[in-house]
Every structure is written in C-alpha cells, then in structure tokens.
PDB file of N, CA and C in Angstrom:
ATOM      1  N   UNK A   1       0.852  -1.187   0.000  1.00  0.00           N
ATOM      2  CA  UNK A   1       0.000   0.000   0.000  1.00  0.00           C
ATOM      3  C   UNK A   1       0.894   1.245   0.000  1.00  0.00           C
ATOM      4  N   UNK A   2       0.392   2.176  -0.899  1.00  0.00           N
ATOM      5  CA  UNK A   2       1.661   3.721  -0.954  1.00  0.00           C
ATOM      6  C   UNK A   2       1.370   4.621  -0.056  1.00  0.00           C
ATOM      7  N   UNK A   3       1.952   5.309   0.636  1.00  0.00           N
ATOM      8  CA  UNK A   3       1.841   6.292   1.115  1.00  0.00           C
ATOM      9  C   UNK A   3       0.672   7.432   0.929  1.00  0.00           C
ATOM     10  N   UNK A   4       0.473   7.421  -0.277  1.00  0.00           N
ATOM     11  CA  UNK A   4      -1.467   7.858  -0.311  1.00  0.00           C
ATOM     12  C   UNK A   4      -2.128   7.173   0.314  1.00  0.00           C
ATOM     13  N   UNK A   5      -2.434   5.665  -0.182  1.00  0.00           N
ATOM     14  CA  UNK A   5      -3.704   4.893   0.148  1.00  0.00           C
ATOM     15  C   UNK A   5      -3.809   5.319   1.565  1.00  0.00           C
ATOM     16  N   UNK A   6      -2.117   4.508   2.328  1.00  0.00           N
ATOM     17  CA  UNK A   6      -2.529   5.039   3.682  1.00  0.00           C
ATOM     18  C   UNK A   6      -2.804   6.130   4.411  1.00  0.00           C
ATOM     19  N   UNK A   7      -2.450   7.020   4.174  1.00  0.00           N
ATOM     20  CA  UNK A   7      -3.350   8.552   4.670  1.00  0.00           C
ATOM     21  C   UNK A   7      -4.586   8.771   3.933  1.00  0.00           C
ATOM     22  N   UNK A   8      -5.053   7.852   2.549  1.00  0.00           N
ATOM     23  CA  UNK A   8      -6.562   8.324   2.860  1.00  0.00           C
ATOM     24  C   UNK A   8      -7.251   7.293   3.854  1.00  0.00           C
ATOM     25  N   UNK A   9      -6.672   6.125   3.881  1.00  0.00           N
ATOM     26  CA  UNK A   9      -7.873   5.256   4.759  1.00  0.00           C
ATOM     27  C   UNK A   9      -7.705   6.423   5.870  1.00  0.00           C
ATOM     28  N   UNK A  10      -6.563   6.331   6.521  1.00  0.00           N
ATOM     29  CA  UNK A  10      -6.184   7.229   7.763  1.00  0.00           C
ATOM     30  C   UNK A  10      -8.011   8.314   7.542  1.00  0.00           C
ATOM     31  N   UNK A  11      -7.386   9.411   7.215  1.00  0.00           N
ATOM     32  CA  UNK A  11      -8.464  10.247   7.296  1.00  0.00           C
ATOM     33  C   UNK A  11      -9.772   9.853   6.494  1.00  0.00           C
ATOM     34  N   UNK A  12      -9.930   8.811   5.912  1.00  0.00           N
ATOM     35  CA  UNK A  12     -11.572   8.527   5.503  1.00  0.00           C
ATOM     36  C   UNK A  12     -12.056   7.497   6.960  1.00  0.00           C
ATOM     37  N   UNK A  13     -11.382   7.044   7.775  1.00  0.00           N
ATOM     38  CA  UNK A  13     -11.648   6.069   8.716  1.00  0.00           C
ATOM     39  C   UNK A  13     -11.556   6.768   9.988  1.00  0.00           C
ATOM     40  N   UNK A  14     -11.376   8.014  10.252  1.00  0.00           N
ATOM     41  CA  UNK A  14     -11.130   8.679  11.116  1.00  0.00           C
ATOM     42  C   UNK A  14     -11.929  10.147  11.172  1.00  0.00           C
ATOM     43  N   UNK A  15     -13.170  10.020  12.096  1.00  0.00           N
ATOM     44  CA  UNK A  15     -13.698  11.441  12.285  1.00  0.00           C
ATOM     45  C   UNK A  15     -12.525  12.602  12.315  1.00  0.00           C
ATOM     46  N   UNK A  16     -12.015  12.560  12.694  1.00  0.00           N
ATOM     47  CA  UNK A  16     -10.895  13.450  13.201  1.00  0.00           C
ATOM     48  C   UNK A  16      -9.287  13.021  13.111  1.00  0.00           C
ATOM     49  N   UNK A  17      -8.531  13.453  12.669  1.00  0.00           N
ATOM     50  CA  UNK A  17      -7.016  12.682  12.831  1.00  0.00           C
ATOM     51  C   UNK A  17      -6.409  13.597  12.165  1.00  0.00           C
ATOM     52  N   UNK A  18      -5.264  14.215  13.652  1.00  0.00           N
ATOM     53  CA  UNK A  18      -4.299  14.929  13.337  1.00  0.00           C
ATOM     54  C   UNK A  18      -2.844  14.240  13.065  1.00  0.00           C
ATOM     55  N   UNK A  19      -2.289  14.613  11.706  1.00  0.00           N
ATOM     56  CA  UNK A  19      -0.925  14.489  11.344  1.00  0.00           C
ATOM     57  C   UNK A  19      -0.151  15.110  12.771  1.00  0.00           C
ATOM     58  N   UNK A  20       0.827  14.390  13.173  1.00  0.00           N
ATOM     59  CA  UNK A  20       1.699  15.471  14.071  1.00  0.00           C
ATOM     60  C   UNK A  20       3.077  15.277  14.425  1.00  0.00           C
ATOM     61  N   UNK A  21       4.239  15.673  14.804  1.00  0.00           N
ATOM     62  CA  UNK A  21       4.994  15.488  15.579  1.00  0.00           C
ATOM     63  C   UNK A  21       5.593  15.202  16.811  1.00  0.00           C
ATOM     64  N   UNK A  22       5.138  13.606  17.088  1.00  0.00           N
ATOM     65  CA  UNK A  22       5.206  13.279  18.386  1.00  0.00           C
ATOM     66  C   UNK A  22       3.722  12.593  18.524  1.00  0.00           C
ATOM     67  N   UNK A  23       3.236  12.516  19.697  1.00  0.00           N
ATOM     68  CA  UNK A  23       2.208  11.721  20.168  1.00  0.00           C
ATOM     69  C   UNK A  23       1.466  12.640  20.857  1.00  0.00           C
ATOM     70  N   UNK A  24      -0.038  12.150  21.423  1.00  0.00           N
ATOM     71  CA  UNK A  24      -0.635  13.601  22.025  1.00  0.00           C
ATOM     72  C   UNK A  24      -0.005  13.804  23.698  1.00  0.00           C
ATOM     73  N   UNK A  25       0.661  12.643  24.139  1.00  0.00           N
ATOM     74  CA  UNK A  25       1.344  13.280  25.355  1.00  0.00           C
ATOM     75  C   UNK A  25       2.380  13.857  25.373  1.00  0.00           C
ATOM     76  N   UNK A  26       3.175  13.023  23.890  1.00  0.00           N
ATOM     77  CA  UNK A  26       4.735  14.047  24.200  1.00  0.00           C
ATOM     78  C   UNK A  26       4.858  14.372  22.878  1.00  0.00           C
ATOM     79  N   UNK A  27       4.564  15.693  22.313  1.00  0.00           N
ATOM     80  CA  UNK A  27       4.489  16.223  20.747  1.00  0.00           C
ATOM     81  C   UNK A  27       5.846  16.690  21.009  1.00  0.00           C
ATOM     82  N   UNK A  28       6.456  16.822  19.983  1.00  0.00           N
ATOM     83  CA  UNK A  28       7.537  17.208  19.515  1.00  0.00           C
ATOM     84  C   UNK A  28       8.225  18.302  19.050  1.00  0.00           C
ATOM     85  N   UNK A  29       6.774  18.999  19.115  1.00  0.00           N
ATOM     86  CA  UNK A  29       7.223  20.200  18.175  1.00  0.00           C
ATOM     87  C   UNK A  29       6.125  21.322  18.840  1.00  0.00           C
ATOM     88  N   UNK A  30       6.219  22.742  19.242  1.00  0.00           N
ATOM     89  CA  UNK A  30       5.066  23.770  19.479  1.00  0.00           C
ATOM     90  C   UNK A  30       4.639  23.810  18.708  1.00  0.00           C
ATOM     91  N   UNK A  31       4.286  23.285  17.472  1.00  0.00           N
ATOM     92  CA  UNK A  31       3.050  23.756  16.929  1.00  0.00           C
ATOM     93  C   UNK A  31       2.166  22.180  17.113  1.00  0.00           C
ATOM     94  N   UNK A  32       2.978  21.110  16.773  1.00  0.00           N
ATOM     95  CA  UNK A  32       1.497  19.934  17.450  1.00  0.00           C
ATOM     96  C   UNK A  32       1.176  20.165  18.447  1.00  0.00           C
ATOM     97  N   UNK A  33       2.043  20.471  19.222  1.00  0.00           N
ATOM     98  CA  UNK A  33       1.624  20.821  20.997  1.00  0.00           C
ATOM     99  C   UNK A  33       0.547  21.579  21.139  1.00  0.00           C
ATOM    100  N   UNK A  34       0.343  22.744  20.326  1.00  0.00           N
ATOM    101  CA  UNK A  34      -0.469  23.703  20.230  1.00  0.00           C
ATOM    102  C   UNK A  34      -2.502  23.218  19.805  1.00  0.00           C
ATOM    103  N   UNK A  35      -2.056  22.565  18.474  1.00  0.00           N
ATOM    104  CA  UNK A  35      -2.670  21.691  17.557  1.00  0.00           C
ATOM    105  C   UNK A  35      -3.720  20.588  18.713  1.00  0.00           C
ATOM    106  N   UNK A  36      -2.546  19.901  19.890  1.00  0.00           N
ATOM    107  CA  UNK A  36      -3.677  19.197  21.221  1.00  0.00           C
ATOM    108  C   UNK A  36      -4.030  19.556  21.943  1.00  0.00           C
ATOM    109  N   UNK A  37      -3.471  20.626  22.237  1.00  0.00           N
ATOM    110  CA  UNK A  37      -4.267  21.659  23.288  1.00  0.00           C
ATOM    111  C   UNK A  37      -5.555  22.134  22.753  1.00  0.00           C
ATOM    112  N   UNK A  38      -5.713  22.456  21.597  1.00  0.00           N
ATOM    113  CA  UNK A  38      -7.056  23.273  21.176  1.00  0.00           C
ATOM    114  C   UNK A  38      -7.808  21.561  20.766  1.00  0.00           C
ATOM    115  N   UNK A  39      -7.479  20.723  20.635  1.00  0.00           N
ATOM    116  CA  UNK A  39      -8.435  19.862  20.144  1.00  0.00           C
ATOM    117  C   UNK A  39      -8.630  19.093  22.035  1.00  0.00           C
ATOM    118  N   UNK A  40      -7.887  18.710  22.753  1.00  0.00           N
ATOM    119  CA  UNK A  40      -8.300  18.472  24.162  1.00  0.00           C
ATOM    120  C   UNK A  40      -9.026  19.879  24.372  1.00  0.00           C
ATOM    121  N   UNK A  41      -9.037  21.097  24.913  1.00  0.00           N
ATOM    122  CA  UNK A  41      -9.742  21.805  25.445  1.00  0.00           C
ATOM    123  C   UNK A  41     -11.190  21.920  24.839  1.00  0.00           C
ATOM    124  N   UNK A  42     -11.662  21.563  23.630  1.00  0.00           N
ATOM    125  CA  UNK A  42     -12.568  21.386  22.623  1.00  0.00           C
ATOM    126  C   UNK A  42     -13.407  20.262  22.952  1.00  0.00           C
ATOM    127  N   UNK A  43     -12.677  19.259  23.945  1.00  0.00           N
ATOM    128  CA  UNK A  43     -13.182  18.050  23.908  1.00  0.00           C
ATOM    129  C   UNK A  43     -13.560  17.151  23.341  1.00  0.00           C
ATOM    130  N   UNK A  44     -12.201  16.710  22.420  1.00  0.00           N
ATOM    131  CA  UNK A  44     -12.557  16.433  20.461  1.00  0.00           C
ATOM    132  C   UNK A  44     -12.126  14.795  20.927  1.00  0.00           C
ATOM    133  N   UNK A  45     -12.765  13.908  20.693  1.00  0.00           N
ATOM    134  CA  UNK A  45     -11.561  12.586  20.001  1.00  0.00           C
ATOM    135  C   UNK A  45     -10.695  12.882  18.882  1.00  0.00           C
ATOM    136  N   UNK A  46      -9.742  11.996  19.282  1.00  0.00           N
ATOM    137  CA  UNK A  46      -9.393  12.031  17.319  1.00  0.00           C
ATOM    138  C   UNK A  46      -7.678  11.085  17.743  1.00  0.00           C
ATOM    139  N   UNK A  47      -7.648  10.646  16.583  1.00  0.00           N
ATOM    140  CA  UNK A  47      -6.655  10.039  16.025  1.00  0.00           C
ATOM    141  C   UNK A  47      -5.463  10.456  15.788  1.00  0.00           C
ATOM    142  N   UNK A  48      -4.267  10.274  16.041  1.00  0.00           N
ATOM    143  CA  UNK A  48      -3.116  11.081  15.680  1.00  0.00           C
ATOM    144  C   UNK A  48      -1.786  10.022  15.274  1.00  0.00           C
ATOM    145  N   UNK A  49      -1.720  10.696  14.123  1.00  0.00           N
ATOM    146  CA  UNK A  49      -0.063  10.507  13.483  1.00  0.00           C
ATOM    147  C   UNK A  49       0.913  10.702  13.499  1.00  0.00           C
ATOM    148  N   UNK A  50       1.963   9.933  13.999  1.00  0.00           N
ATOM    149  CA  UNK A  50       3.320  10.631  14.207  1.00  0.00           C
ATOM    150  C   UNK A  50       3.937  10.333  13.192  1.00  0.00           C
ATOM    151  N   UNK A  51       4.558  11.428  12.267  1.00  0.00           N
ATOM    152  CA  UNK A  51       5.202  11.611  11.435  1.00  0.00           C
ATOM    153  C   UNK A  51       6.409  11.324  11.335  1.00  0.00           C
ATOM    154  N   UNK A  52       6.928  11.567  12.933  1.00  0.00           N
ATOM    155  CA  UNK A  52       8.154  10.952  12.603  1.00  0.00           C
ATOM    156  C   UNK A  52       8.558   9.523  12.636  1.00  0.00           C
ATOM    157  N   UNK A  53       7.595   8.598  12.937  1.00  0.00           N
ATOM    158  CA  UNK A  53       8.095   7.252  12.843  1.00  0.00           C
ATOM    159  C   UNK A  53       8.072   6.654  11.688  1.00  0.00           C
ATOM    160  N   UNK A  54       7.661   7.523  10.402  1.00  0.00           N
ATOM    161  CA  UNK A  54       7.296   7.289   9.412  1.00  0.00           C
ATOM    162  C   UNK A  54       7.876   8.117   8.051  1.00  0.00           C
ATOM    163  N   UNK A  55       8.941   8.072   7.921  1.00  0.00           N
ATOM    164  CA  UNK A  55       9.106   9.066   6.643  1.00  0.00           C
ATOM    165  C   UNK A  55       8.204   9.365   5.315  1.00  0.00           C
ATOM    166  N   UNK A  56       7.599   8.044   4.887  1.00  0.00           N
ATOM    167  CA  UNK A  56       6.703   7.864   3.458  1.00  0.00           C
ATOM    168  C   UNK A  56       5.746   8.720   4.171  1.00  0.00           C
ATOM    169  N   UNK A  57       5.106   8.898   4.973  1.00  0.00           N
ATOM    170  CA  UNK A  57       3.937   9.078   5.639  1.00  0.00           C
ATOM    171  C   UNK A  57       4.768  10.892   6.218  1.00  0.00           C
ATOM    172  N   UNK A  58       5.138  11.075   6.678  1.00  0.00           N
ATOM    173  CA  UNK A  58       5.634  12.801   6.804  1.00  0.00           C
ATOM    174  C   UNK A  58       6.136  13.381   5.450  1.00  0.00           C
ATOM    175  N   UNK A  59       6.133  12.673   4.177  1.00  0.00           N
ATOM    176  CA  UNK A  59       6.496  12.985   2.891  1.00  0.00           C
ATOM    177  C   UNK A  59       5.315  13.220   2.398  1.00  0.00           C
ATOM    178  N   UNK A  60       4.370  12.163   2.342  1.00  0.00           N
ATOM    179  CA  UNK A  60       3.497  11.730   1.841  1.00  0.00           C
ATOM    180  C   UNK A  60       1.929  12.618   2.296  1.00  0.00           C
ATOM    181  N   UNK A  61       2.177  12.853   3.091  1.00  0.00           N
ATOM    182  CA  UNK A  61       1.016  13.873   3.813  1.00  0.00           C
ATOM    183  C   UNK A  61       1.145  15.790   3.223  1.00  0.00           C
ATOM    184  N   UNK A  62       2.002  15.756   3.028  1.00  0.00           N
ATOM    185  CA  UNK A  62       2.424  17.279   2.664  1.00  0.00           C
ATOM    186  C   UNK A  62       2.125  17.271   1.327  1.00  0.00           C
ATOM    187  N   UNK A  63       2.219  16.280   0.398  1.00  0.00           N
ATOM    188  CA  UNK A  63       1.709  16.043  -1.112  1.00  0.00           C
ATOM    189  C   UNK A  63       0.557  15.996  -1.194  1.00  0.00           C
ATOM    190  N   UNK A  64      -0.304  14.667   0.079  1.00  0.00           N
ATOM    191  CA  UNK A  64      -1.639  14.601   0.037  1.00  0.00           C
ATOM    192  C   UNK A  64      -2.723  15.929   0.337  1.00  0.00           C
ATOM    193  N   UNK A  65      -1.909  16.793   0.999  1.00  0.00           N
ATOM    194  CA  UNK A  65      -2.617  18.115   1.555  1.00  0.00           C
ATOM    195  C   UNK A  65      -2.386  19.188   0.544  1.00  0.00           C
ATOM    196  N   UNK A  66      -1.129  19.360   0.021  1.00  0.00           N
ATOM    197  CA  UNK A  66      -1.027  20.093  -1.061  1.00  0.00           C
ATOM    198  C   UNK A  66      -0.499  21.190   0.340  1.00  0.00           C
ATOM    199  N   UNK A  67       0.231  21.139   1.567  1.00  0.00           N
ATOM    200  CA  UNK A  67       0.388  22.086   2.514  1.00  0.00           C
ATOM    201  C   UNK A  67       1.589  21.115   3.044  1.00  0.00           C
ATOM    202  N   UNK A  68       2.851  22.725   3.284  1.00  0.00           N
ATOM    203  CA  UNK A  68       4.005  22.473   3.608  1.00  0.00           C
ATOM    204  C   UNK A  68       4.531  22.085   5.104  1.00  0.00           C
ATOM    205  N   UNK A  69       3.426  22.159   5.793  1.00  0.00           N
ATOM    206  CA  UNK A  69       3.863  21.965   7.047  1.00  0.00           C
ATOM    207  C   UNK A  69       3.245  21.148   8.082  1.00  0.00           C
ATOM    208  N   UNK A  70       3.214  20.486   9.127  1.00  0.00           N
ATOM    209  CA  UNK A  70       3.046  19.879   9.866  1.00  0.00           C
ATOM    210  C   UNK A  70       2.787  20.769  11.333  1.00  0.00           C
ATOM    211  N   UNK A  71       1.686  20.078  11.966  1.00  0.00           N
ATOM    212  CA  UNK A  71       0.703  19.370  11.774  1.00  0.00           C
ATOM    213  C   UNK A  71      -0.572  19.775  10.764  1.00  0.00           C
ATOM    214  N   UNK A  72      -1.452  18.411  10.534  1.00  0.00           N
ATOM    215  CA  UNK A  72      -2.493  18.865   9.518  1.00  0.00           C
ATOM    216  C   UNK A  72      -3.373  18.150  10.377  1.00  0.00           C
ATOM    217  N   UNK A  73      -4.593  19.078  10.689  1.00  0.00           N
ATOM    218  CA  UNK A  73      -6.025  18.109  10.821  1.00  0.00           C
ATOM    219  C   UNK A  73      -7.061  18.110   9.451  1.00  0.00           C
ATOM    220  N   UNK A  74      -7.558  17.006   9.717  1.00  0.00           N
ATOM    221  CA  UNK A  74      -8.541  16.342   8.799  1.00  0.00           C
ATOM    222  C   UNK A  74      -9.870  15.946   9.853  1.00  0.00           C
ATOM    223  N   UNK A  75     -10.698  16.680   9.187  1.00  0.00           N
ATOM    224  CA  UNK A  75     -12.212  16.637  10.118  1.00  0.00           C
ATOM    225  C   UNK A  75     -13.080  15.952   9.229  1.00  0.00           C
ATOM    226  N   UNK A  76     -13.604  15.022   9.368  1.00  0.00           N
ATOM    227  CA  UNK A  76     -14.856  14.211   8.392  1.00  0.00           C
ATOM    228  C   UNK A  76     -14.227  13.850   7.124  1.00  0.00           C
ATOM    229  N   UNK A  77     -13.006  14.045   6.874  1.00  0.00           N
ATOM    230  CA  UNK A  77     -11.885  13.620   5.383  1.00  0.00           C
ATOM    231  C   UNK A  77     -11.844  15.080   4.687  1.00  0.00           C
ATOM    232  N   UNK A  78     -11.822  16.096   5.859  1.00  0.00           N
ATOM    233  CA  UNK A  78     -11.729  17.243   4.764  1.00  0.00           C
ATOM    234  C   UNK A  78     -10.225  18.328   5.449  1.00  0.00           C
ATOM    235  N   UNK A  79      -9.526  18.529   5.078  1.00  0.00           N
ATOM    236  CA  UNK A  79      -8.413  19.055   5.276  1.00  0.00           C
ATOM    237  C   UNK A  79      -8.257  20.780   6.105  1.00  0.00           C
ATOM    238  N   UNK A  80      -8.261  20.835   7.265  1.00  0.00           N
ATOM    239  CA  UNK A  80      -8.739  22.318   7.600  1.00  0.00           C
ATOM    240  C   UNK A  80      -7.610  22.643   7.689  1.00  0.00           C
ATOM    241  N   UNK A  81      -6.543  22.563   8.126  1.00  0.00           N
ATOM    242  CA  UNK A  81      -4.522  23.011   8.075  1.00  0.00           C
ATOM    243  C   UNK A  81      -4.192  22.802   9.338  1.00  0.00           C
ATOM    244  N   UNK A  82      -3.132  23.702   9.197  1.00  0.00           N
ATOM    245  CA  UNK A  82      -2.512  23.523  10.299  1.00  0.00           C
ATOM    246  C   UNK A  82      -2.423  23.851  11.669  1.00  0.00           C
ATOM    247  N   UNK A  83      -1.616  24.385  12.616  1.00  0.00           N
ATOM    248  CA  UNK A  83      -2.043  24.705  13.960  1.00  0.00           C
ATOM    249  C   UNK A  83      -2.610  26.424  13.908  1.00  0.00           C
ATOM    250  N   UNK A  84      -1.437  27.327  12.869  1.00  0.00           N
ATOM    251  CA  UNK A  84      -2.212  28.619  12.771  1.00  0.00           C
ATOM    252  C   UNK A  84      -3.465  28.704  12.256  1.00  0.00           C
ATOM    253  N   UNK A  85      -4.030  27.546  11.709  1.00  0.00           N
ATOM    254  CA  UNK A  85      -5.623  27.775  11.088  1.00  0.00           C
ATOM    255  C   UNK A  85      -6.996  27.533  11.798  1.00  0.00           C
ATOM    256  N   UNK A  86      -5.985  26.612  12.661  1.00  0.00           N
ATOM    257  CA  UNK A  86      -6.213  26.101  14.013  1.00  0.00           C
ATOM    258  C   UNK A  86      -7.310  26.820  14.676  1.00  0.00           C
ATOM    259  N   UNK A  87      -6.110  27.597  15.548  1.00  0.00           N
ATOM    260  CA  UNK A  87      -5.791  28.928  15.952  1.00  0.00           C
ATOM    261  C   UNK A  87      -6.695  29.816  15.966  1.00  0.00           C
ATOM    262  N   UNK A  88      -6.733  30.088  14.750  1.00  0.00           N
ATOM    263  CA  UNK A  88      -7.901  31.103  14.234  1.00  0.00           C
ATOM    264  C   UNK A  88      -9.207  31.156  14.024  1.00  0.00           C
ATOM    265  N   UNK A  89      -9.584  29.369  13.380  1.00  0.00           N
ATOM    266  CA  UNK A  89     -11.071  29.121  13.624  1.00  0.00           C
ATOM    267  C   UNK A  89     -11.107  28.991  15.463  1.00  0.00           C
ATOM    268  N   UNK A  90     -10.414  28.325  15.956  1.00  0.00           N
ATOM    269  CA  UNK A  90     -10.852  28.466  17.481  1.00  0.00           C
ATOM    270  C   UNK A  90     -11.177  29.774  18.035  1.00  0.00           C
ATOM    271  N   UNK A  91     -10.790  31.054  17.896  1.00  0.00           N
ATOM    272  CA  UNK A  91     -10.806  32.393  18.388  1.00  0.00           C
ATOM    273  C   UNK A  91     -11.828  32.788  18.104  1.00  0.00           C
ATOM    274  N   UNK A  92     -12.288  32.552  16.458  1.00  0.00           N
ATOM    275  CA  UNK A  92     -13.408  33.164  16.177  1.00  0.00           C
ATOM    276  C   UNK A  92     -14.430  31.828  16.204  1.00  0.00           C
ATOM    277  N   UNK A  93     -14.355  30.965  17.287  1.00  0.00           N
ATOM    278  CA  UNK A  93     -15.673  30.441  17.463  1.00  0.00           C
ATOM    279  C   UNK A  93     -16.043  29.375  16.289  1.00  0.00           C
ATOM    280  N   UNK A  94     -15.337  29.453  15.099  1.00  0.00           N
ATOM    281  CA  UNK A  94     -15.965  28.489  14.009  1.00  0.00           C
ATOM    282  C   UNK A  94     -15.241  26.533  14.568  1.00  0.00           C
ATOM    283  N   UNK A  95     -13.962  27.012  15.150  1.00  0.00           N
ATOM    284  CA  UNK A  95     -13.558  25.026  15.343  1.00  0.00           C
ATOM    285  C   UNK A  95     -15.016  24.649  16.336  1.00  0.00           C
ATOM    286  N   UNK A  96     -15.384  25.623  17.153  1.00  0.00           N
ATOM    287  CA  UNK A  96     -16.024  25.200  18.501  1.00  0.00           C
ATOM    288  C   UNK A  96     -17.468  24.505  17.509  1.00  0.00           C
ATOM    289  N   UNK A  97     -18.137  25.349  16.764  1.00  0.00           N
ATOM    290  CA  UNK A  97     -19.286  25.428  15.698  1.00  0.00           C
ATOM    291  C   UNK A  97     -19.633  24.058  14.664  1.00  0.00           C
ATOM    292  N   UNK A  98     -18.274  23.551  14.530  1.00  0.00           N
ATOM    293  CA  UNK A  98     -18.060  22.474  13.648  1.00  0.00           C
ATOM    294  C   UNK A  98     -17.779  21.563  14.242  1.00  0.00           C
ATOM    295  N   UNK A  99     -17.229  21.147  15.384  1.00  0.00           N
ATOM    296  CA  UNK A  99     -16.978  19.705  16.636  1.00  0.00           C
ATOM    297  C   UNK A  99     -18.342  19.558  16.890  1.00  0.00           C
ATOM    298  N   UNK A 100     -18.959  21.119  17.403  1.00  0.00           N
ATOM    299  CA  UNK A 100     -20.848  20.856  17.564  1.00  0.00           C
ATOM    300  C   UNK A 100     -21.492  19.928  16.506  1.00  0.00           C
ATOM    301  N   UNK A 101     -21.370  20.787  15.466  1.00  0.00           N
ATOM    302  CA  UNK A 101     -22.334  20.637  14.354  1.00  0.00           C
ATOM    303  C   UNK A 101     -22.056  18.871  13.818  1.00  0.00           C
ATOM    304  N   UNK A 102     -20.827  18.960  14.082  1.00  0.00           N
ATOM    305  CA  UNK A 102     -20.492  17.012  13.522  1.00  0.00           C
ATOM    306  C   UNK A 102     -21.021  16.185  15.021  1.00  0.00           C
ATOM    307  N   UNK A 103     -20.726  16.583  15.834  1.00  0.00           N
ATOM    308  CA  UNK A 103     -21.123  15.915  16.827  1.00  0.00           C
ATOM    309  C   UNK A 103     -20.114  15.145  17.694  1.00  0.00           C
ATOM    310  N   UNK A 104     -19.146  15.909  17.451  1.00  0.00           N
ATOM    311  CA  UNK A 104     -17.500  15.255  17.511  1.00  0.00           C
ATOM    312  C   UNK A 104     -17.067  15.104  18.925  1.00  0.00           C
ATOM    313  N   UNK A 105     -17.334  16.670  19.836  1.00  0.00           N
ATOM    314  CA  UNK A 105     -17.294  16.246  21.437  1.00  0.00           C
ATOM    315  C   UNK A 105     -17.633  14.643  22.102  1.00  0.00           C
ATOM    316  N   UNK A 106     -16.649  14.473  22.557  1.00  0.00           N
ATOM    317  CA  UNK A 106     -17.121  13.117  23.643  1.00  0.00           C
ATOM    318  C   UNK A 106     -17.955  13.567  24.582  1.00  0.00           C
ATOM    319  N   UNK A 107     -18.585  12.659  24.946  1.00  0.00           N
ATOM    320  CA  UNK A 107     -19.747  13.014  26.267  1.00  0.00           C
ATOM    321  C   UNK A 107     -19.090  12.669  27.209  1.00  0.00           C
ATOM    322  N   UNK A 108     -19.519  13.491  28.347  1.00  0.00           N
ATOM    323  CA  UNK A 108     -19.343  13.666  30.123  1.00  0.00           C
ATOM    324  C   UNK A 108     -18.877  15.368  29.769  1.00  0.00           C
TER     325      UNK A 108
END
C-alpha cells in the first residue's frame, strides 16, 4: 500500500485525525503541541499521526494536503490546516461550531 492509500484510509476512517509530531502526550514540536491543546480543550476525540516514525507518511502527507507543514487536521476527510488555522477558527468560534455541528465532542 503507498503512502497515499494510507493517509486516505487514515483520514476517511477517522472522524478526526491529526498528522503530528510526536504523540498527544509528548508532541515534539510547538506547533502539534499547540494543535492538542485546542483539540483536548474542545473536547474532540481524534486520532493522531506521528510523522516521525514514518518518513513515506511525513512525505506523503504534505503532497496529500497540497500544505508544507506539519501538523495537519482532517475533520470528516476534509483538510482544515494547520495549527495557525487552528488557531484562528478556534478564536473566532468556528472550530467550537463544527466539533458541535459534527457531533465530535465526547460526552461527560
């Protein structure tokens, strides 16, 4: 299987699944770090990729996104970017709007 197939099952099999650097306890980098903080405070599930255990797959994701940098979330198989885009739908209320609207929050 190439390095596409597997990042689309990845994000067609996955409500949510962030590309990242590192894992969601020990990210690697401030901007995944950033990237789990807004998706934990959100109260999101989701799936995550570490890029670095994987070269085809940290190559292969930046082609599949058509975006140079890491981390990338993918919400319902649709590509929203990276941690500054993040960032920004969170501030103005739209990440919070769309975890609602999919239904993505875990309960409790």
């Amino acid at each position: 299987m190439s390095a596409h197939e597997r990042i689309d099952e990845l994000v067609k099999n996955n409500d949510v699944v962030l590309f990242m650097k590192g894992s969601p306890l020990f990210p690697q980098c401030g901007f995944s770090s950033r990237a789990i903080a807004v998706l934990d405070h959100l109260n999101v599930e989701f799936a995550s990729v570490d890029v670095l255990q994987d070269q085809e797959i940290r190559q292969g994701i930046k082609e599949y996104s058509d975006w140079p940098t890491i981390p990338q979330l993918y919400v319902k198989g649709e590509f929203l970017g990276g941690s500054d885009i993040m960032m920004e739908m969170y501030e103005a209320g739209e990440l919070q709007e769309l975890v609602e609207s999919q239904g993505l929050a875990k309960a409790g």
